[in-house]
N, C-alpha and C. Protein backbone atom coordinates (compact mmCIF):
# COMPACT_ATOMS: atom_id res chain seq x y z
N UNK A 1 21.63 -7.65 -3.49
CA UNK A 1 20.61 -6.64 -3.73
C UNK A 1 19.55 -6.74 -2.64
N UNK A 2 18.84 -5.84 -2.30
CA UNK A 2 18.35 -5.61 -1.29
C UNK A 2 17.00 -5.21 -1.28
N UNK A 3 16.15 -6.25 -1.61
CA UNK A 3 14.55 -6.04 -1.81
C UNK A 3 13.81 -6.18 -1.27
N UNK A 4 13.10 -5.21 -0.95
CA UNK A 4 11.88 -4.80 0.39
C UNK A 4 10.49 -5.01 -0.51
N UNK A 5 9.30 -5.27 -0.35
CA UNK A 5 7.81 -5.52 -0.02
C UNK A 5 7.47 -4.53 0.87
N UNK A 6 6.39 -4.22 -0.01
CA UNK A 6 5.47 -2.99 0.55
C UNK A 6 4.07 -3.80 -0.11
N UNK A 7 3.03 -4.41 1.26
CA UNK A 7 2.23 -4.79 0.62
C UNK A 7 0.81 -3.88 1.43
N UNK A 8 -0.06 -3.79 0.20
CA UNK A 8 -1.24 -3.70 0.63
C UNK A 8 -2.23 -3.40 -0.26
N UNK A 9 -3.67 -3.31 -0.16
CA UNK A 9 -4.61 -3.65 -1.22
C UNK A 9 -4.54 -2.07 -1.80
N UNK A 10 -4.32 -0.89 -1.17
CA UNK A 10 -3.69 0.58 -2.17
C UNK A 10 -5.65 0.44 -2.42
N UNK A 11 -6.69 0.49 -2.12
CA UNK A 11 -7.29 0.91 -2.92
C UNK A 11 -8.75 2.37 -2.27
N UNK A 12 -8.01 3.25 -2.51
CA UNK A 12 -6.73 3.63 -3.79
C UNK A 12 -6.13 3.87 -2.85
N UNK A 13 -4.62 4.29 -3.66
CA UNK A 13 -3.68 4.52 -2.75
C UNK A 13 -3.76 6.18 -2.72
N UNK A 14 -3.33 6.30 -1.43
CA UNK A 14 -3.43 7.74 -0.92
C UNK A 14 -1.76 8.63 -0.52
N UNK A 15 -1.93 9.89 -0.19
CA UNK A 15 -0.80 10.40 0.28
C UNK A 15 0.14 9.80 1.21
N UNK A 16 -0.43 8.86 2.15
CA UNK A 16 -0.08 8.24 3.12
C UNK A 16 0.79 6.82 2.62
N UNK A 17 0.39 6.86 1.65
CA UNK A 17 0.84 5.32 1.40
C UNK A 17 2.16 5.89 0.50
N UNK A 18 1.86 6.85 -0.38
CA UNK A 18 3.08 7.68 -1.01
C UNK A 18 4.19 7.97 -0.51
N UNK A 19 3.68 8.77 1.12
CA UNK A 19 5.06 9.02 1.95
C UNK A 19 5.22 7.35 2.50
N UNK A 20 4.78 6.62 2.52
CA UNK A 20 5.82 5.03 3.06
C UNK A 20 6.34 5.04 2.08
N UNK A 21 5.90 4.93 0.63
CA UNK A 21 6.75 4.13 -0.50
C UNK A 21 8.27 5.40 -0.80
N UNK A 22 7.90 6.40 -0.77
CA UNK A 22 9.30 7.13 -0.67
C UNK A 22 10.35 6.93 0.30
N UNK A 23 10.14 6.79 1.50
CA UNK A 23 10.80 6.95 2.57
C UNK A 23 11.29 5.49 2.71
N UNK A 24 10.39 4.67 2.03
CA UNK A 24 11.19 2.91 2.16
C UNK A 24 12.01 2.73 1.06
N UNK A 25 11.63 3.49 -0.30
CA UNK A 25 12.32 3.53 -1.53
C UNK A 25 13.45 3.72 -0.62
N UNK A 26 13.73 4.66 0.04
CA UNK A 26 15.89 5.16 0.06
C UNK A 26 16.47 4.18 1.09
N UNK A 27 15.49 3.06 1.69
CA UNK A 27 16.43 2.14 2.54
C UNK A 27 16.73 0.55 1.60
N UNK A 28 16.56 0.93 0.66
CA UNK A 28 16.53 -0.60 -0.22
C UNK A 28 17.13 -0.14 -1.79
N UNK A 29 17.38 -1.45 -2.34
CA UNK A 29 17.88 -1.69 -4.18
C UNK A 29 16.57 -1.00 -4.35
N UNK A 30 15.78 -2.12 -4.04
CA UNK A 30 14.59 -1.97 -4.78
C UNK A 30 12.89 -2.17 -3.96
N UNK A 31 12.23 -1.53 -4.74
CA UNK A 31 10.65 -1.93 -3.38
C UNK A 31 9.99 -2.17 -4.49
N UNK A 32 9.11 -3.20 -3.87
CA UNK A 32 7.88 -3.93 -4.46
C UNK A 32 6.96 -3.40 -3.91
N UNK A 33 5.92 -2.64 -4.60
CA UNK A 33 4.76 -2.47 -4.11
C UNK A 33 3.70 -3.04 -5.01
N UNK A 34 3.43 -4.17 -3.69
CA UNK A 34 2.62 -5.51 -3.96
C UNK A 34 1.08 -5.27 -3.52
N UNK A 35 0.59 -5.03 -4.83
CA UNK A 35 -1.32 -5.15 -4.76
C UNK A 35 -1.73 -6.19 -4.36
N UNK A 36 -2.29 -6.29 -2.91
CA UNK A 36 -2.85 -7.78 -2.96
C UNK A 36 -4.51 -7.87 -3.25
N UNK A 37 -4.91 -8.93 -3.33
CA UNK A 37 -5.99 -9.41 -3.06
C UNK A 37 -6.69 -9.57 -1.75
N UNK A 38 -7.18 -9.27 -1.05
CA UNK A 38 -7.88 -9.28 0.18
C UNK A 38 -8.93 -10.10 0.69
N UNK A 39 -9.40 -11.50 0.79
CA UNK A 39 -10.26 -11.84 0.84
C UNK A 39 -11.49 -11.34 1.51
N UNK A 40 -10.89 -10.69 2.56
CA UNK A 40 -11.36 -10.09 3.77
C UNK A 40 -11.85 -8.84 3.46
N UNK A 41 -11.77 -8.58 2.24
CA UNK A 41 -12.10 -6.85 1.44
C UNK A 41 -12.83 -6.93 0.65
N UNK A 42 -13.60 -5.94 0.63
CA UNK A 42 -14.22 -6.01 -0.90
C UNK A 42 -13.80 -4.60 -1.77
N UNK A 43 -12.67 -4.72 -2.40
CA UNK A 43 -12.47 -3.97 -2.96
C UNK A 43 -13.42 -2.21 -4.04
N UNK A 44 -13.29 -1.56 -4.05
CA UNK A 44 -14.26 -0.69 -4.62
C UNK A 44 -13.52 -0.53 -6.00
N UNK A 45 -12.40 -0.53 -6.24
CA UNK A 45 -11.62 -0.51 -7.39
C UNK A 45 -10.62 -1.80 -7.76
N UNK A 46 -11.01 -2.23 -8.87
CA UNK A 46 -10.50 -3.90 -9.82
C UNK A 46 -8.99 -3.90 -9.36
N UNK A 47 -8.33 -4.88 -9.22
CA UNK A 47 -7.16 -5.25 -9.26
C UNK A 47 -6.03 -3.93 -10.43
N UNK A 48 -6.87 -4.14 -11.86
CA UNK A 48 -6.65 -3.52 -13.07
C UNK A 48 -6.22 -2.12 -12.75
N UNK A 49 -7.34 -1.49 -11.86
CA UNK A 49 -6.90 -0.11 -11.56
C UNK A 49 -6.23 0.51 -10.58
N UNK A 50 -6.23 -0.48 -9.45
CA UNK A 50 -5.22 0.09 -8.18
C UNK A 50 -3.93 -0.09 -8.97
N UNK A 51 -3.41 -1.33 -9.67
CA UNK A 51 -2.27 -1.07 -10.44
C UNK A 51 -1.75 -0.24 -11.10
N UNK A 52 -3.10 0.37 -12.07
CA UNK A 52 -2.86 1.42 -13.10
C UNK A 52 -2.58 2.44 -11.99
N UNK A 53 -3.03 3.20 -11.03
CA UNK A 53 -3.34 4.00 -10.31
C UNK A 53 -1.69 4.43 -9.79
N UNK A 54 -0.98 3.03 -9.18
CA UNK A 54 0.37 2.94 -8.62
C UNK A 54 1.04 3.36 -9.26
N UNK A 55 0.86 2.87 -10.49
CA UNK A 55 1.97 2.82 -11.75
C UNK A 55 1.87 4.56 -12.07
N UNK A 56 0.98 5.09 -12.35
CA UNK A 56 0.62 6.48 -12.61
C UNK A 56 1.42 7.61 -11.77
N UNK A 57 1.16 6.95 -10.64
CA UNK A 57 1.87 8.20 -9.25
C UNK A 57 3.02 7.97 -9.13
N UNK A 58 3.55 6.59 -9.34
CA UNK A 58 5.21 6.46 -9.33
C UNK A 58 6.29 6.78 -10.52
N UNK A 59 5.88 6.94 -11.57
CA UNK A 59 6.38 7.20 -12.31
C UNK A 59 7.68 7.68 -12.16
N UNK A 60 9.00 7.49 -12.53
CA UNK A 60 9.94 8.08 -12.14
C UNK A 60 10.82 7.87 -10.91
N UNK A 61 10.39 7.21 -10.04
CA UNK A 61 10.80 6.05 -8.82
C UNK A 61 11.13 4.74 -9.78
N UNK A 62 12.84 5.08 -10.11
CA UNK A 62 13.25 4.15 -10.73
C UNK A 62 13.80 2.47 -9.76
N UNK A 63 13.68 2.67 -8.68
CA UNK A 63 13.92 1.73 -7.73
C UNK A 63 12.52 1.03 -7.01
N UNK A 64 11.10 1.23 -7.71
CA UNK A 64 10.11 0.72 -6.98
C UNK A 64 9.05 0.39 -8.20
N UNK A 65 8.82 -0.86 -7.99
CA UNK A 65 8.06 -1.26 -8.92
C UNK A 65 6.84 -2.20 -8.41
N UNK A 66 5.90 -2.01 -9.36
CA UNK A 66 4.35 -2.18 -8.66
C UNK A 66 4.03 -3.81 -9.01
N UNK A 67 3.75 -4.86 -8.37
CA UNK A 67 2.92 -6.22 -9.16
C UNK A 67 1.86 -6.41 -8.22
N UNK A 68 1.10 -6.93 -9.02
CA UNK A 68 -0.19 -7.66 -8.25
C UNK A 68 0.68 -9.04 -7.64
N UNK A 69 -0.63 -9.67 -6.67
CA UNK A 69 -0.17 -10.72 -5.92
C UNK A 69 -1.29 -11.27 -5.25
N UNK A 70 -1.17 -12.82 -5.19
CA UNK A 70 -2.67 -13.49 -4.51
C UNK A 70 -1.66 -14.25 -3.60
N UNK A 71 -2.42 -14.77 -2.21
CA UNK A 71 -1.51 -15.56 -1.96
C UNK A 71 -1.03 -15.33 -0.16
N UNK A 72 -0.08 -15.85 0.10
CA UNK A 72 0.49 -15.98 0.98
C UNK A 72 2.31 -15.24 0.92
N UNK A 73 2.00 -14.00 1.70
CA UNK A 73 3.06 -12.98 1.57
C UNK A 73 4.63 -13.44 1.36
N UNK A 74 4.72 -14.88 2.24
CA UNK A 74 6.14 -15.05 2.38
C UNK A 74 6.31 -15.71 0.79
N UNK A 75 5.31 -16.71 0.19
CA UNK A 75 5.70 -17.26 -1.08
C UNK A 75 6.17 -16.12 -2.13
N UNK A 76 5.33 -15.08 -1.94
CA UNK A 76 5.68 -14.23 -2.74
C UNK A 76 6.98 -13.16 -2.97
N UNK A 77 7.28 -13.35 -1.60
CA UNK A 77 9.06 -12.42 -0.98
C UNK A 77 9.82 -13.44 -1.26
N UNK A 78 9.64 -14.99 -1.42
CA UNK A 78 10.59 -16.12 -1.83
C UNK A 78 10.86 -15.89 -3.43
N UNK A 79 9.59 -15.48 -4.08
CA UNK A 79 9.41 -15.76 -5.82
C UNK A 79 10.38 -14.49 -6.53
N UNK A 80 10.26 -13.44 -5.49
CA UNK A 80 10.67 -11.79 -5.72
C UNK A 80 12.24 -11.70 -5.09
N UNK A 81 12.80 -12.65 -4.44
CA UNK A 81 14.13 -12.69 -3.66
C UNK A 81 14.13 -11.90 -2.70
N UNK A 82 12.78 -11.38 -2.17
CA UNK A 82 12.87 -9.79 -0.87
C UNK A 82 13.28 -10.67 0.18
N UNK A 83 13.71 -10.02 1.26
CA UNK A 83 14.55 -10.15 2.48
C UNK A 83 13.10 -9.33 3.29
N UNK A 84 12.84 -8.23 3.04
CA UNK A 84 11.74 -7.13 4.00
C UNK A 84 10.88 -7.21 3.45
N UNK A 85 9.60 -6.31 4.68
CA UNK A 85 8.60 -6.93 4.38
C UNK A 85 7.56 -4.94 4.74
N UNK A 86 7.83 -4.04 4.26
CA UNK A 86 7.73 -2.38 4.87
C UNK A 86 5.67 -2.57 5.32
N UNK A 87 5.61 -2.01 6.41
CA UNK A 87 4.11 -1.45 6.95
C UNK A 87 3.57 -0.36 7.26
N UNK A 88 3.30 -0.02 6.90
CA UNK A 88 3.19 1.93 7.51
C UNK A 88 2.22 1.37 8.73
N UNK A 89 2.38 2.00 9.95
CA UNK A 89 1.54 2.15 10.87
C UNK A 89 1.06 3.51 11.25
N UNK A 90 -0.41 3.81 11.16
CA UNK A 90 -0.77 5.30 11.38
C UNK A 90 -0.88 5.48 13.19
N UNK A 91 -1.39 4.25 13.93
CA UNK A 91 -1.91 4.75 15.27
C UNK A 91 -0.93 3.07 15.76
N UNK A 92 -1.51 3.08 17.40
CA UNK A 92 -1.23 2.37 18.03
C UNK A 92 -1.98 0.79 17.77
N UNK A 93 -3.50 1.44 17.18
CA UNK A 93 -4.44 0.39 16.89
C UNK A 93 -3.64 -0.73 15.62
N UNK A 94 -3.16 0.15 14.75
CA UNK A 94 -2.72 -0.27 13.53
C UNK A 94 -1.65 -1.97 13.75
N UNK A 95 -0.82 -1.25 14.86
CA UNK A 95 0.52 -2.26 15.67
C UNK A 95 -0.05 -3.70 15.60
N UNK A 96 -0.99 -3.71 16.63
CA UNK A 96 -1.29 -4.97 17.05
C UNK A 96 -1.55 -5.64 16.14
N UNK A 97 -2.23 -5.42 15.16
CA UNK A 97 -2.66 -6.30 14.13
C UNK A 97 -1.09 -6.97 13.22
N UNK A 98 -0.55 -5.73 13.00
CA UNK A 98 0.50 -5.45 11.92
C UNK A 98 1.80 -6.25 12.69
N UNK A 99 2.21 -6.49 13.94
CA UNK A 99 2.62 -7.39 14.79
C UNK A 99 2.56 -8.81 14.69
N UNK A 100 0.95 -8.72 15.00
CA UNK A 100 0.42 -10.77 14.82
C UNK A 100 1.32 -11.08 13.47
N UNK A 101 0.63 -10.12 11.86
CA UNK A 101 1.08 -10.72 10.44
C UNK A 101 2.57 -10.83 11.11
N UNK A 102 3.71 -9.77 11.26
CA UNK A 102 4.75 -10.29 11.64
C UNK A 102 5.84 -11.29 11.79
N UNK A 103 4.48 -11.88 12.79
CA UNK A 103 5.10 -13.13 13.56
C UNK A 103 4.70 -14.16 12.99
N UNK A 104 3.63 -14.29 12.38
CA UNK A 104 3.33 -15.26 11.25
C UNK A 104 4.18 -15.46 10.35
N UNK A 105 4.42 -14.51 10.01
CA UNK A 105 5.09 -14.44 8.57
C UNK A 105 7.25 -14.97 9.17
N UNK A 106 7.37 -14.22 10.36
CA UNK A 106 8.52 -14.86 10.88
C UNK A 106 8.57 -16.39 11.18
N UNK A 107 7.29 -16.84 11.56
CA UNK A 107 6.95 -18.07 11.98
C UNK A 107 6.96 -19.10 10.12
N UNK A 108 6.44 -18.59 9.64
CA UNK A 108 6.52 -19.08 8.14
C UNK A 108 7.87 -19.19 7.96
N UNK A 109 8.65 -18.35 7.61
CA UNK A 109 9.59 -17.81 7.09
C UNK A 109 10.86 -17.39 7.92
N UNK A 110 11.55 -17.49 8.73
CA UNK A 110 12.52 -17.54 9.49
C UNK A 110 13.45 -16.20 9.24
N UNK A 111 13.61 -15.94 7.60
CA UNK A 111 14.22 -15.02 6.44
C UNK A 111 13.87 -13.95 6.82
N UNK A 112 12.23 -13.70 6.65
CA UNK A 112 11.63 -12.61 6.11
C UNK A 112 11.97 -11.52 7.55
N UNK A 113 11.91 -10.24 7.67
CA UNK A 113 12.24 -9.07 8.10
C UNK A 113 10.83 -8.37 8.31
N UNK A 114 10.30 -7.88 9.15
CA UNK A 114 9.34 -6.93 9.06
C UNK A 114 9.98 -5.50 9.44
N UNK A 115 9.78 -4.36 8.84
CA UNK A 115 10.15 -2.88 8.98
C UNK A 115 8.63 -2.02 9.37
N UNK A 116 8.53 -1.49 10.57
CA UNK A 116 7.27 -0.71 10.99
C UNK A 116 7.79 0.50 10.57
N UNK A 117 6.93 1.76 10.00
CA UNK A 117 7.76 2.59 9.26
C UNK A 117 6.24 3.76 10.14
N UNK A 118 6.24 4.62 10.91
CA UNK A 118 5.64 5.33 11.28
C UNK A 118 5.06 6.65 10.67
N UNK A 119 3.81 6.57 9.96
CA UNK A 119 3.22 7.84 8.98
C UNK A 119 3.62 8.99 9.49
N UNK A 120 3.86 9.63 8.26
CA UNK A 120 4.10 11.09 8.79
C UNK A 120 2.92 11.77 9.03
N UNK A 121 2.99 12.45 10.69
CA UNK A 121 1.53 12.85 11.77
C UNK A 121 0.75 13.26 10.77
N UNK A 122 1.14 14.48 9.08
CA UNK A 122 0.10 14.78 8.67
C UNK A 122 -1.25 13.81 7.92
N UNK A 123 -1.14 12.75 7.96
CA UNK A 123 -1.47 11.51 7.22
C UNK A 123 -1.68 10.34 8.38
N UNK A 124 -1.82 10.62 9.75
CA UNK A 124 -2.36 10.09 10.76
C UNK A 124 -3.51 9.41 10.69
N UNK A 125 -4.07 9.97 10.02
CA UNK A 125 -6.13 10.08 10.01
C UNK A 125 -6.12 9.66 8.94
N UNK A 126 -5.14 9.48 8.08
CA UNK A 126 -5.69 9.36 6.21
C UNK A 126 -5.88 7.52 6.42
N UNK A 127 -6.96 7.29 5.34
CA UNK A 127 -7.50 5.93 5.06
C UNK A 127 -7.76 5.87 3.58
N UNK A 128 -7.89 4.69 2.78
CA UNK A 128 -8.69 4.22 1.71
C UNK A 128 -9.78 4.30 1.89
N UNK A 129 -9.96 3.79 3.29
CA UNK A 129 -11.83 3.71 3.28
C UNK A 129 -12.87 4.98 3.44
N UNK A 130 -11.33 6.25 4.01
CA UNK A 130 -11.99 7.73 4.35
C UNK A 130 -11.83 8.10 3.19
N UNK A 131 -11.18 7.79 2.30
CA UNK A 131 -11.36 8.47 0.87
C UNK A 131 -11.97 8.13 -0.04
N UNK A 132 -12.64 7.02 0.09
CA UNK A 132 -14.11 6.08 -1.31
C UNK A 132 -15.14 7.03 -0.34
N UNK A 133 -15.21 6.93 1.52
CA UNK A 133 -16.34 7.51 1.56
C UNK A 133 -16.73 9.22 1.34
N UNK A 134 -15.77 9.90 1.45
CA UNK A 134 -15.53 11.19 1.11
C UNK A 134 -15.52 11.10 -0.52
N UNK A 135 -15.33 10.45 -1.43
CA UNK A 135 -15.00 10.55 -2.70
C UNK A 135 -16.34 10.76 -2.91
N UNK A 136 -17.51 9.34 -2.28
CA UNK A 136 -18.72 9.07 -3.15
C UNK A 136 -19.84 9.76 -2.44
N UNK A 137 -19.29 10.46 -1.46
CA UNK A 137 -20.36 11.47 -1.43
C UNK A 137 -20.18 13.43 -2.27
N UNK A 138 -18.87 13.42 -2.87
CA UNK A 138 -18.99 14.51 -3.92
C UNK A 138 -17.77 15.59 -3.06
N UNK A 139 -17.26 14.83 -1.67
CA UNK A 139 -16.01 15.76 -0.97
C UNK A 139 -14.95 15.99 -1.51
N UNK A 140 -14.34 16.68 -1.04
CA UNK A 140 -12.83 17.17 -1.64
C UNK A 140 -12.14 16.25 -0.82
N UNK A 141 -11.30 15.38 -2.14
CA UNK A 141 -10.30 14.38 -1.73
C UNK A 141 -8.85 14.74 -2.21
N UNK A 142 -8.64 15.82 -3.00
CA UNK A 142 -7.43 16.82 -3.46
C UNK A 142 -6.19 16.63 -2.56
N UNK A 143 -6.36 16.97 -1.31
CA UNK A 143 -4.96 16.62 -0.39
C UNK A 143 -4.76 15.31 0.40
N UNK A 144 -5.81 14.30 -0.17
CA UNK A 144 -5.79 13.19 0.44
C UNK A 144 -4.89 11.89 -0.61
N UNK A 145 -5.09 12.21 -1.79
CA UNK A 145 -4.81 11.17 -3.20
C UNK A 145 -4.16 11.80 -4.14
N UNK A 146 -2.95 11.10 -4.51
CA UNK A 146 -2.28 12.23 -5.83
C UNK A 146 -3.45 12.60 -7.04
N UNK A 147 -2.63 13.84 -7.18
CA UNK A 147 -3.28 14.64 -8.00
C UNK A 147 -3.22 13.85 -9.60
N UNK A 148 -2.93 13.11 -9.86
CA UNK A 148 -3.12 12.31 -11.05
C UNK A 148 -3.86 11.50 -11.29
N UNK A 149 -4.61 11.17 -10.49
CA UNK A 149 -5.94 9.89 -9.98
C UNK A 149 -7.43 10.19 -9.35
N UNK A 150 -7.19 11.99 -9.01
CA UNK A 150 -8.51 12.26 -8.40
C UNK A 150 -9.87 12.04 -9.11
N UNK A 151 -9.76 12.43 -10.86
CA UNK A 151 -10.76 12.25 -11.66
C UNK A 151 -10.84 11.05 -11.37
N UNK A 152 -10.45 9.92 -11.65
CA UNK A 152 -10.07 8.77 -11.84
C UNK A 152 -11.56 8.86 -10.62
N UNK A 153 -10.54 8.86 -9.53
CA UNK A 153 -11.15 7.81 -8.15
C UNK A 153 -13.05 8.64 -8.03
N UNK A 154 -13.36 10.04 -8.50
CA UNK A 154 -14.53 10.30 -8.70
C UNK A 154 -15.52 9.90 -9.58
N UNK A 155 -14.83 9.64 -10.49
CA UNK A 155 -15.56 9.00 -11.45
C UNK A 155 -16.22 7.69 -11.12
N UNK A 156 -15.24 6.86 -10.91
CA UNK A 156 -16.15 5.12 -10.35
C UNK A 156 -16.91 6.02 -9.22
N UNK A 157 -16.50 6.51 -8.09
CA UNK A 157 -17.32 6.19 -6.94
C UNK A 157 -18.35 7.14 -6.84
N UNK A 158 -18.74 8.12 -7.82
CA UNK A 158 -19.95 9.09 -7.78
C UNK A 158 -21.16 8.13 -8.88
N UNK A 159 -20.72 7.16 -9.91
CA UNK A 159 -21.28 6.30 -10.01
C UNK A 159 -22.01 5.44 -9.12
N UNK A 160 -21.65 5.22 -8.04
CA UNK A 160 -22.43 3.88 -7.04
C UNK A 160 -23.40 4.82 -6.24
């Protein structure tokens, strides 16, 4: 069986992250799309709800299933039996970074696979961080975030 990792903190997750998890869904058994923890982040939405959020929009993607995760990526592709490791890259900037983890993670892990999976151009520009700041100032985030989460993601962030 053939299990791919899709990791990233999703918060929230946007159109962009939707078209990776489809388009990686049809090269695998199965995809993990793994919420992490970020030390390096400060999240705007709880662990609790980027999950709920995943779980909401996937519905029906019987081959991709959502867990949280703390930690160090390769322990967690060892615990899950994944072989891959999926990244969406929007720009060139994105690479370099998404490269270094890579080689770390090859350097860890000898096993593990990285797949660069290139956004589709309309979702070039799309971010998490362009959509909390467009959210919490009262913008239209409608073609940016599934339509099952928009209340959702206005609600916390017209609060702050």
């Amino acid at each position: 069986m053939r299990i791919f990792v899709y990791p990233g903190s999703f918060d929230p997750v946007t159109n962009g992250h939707l078209d990776i998890i489809d388009r990686a869904s049809k090269l695998c058994d199965k995809l993990i799309v793994a919420v992490l923890i970020n030390r390096s982040k400060s999240p705007a939405f709880t662990m609790e709800e980027r999950v709920s959020f995943l779980k909401q929009v996937l519905q029906g993607r019987n081959n991709v299933e959502v867990i949280p995760f703390s930690g160090l990526l390769v322990d967690f592709m060892k615990q899950q039996n994944a072989t891959t490791v999926i990244k969406g890259l929007r720009a060139v900037s994105d690479f370099e970074y998404e490269f270094q983890m890579a080689l770390l993670n090859k350097n860890l892990d000898p096993n593990i696979e990285t797949l660069f999976m290139m956004t589709n151009i309309k979702y070039s520009y799309l971010s998490s961080s362009a959509v909390k700041e467009i959210a919490s100032y009262g913008g239209d985030i409608r073609d940016l975030v599934p339509e099952q989460i928009v209340d959702q993601i206005y609600n916390k962030l017209r609060k702050k």
